[in-house]
mmCIF file of C-alpha atoms in Angstrom:
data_model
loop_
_atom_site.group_PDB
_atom_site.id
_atom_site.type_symbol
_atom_site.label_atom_id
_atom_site.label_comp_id
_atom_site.label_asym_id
_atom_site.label_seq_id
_atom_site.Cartn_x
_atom_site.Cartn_y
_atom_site.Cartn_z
ATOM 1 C CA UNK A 1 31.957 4.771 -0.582
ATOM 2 C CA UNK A 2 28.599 3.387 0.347
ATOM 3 C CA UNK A 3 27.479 -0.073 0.375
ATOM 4 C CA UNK A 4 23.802 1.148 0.040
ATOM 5 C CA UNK A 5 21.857 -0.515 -3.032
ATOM 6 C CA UNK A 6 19.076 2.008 -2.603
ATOM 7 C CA UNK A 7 18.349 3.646 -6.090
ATOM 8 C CA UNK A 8 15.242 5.945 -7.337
ATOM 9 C CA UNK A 9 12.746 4.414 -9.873
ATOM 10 C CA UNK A 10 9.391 5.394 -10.716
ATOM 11 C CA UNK A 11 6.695 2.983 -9.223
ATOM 12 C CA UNK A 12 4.811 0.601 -11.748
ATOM 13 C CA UNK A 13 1.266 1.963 -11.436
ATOM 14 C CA UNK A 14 1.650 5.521 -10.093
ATOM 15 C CA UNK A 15 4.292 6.254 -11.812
ATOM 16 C CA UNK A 16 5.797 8.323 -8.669
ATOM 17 C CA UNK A 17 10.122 8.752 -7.926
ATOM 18 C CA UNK A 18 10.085 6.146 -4.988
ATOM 19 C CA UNK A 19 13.732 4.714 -3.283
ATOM 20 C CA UNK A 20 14.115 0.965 -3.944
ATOM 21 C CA UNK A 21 15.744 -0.227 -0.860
ATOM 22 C CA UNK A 22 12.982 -2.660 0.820
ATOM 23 C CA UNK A 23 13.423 -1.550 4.062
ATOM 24 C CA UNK A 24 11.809 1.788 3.229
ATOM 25 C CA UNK A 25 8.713 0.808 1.151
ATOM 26 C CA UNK A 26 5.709 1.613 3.623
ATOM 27 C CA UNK A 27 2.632 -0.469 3.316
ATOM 28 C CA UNK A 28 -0.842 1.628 2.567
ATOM 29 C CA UNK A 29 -1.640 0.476 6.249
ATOM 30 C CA UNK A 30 1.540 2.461 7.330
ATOM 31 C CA UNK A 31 0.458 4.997 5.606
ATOM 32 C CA UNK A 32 -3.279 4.772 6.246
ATOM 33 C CA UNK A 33 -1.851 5.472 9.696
ATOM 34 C CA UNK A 34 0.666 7.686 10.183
ATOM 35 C CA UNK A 35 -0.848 10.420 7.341
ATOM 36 C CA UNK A 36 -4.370 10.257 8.385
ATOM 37 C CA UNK A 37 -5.293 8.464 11.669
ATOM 38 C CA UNK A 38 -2.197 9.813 14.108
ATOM 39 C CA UNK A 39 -2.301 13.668 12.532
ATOM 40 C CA UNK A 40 -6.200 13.750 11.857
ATOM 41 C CA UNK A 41 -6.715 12.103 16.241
ATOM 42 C CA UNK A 42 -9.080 9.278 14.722
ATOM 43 C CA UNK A 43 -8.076 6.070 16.551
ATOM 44 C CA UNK A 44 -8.840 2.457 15.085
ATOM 45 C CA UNK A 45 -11.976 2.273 16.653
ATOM 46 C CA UNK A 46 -13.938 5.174 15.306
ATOM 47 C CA UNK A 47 -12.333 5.080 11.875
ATOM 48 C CA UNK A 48 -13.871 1.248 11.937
ATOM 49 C CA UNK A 49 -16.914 2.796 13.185
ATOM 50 C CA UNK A 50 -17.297 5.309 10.197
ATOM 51 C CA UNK A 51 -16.640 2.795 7.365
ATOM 52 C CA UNK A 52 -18.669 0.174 8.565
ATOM 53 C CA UNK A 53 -16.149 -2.682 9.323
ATOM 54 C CA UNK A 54 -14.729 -4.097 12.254
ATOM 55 C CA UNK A 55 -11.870 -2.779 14.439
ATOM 56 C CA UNK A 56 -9.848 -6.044 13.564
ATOM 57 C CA UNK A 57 -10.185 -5.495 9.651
ATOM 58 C CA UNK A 58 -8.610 -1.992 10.567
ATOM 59 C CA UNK A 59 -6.025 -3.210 12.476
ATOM 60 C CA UNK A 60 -4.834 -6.179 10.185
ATOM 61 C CA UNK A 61 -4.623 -3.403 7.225
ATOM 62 C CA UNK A 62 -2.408 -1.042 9.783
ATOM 63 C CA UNK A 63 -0.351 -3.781 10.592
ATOM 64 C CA UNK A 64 -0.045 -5.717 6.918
ATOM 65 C CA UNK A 65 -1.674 -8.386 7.432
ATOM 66 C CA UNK A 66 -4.681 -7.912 5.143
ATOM 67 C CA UNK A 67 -4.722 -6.029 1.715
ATOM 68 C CA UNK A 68 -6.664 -3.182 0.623
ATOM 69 C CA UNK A 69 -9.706 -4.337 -1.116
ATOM 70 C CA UNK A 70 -11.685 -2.291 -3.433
ATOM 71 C CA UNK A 71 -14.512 -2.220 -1.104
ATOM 72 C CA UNK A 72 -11.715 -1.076 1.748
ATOM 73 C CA UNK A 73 -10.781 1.316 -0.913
ATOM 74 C CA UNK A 74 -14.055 3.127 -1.422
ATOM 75 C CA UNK A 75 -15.288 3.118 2.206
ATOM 76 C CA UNK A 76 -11.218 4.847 3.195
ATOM 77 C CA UNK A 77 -11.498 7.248 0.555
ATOM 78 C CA UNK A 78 -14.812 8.634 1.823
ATOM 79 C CA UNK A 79 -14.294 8.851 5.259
ATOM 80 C CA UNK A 80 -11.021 10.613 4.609
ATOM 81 C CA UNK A 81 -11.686 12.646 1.604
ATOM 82 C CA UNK A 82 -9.547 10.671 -1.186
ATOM 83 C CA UNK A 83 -10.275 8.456 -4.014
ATOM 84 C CA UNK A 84 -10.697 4.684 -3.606
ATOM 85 C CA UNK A 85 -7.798 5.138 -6.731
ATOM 86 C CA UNK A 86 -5.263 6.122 -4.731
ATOM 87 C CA UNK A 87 -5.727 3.074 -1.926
ATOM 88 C CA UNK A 88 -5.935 0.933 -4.736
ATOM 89 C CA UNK A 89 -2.837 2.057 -6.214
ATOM 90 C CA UNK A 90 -1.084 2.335 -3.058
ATOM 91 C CA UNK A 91 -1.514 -1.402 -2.807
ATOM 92 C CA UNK A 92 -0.767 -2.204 -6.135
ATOM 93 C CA UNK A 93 2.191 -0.521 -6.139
ATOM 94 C CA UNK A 94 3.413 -2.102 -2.651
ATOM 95 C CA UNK A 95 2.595 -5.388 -3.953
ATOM 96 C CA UNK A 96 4.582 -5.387 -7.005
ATOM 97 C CA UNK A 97 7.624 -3.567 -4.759
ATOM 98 C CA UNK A 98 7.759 -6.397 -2.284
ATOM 99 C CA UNK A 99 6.766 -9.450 -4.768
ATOM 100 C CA UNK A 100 9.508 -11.730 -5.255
ATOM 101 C CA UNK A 101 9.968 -11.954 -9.005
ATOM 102 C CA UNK A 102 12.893 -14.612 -8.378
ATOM 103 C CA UNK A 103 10.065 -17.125 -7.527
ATOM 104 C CA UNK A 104 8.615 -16.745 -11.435
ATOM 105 C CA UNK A 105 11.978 -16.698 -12.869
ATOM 106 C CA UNK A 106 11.917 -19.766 -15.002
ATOM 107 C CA UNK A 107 8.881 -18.323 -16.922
ATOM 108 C CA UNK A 108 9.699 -17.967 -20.558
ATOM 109 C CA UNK A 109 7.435 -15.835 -23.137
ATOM 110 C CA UNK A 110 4.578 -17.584 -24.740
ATOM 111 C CA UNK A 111 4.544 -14.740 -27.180
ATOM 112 C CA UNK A 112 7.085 -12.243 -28.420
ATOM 113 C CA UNK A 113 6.750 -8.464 -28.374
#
């Protein structure tokens, strides 16, 4: 028997099968890099080039460290043929993944449904 708490869910804005177990949710940066910029050859640099923004902004979306803004959004999606929808929702839907929801735990309805 496995100890695994990984379980299948649909994601709250896509609404695409994804595996719950945290260690496997990949940041739009993640993927930003390894199913455009490794397969497609474009490095950091010239992707930063073609959108207009620095090499660091880049970079700190690869890595995590900054979020996918709606201008990000629309400047990714046409450089590499997308929709800024789909960077958008890639972030929304990492963001509610990895939010803690223990931290607004003690929150109690103002209204009922």
């Amino acid at each position: 028997m496995s100890d695994s708490t990984t379980t299948t869910t649909d994601t709250p804005i896509t609404g695409m099968p994804i595996t719950t177990d945290r260690q496997w949710y990949s940041s739009p940066g993640q993927i930003l890099k390894e199913e455009y910029l490794e397969p497609l050859g474009i490095s950091n640099y010239r992707l930063a080039k073609a959108i207009n923004v620095s090499e660091t902004a880049v970079g700190e979306v690869i890595r995590g460290k900054r979020r996918i803004s709606t201008a990000m959004a629309v400047r990714l999606a046409r450089a590499l043929d997308t929709t800024p929808q789909y960077w958008l929702n890639l972030q929304n839907d990492y963001d509610l993944l990895t939010f803690d929801t223990a931290s607004v735990g003690d929150i109690r309805p103002l209204v009922s449904a």
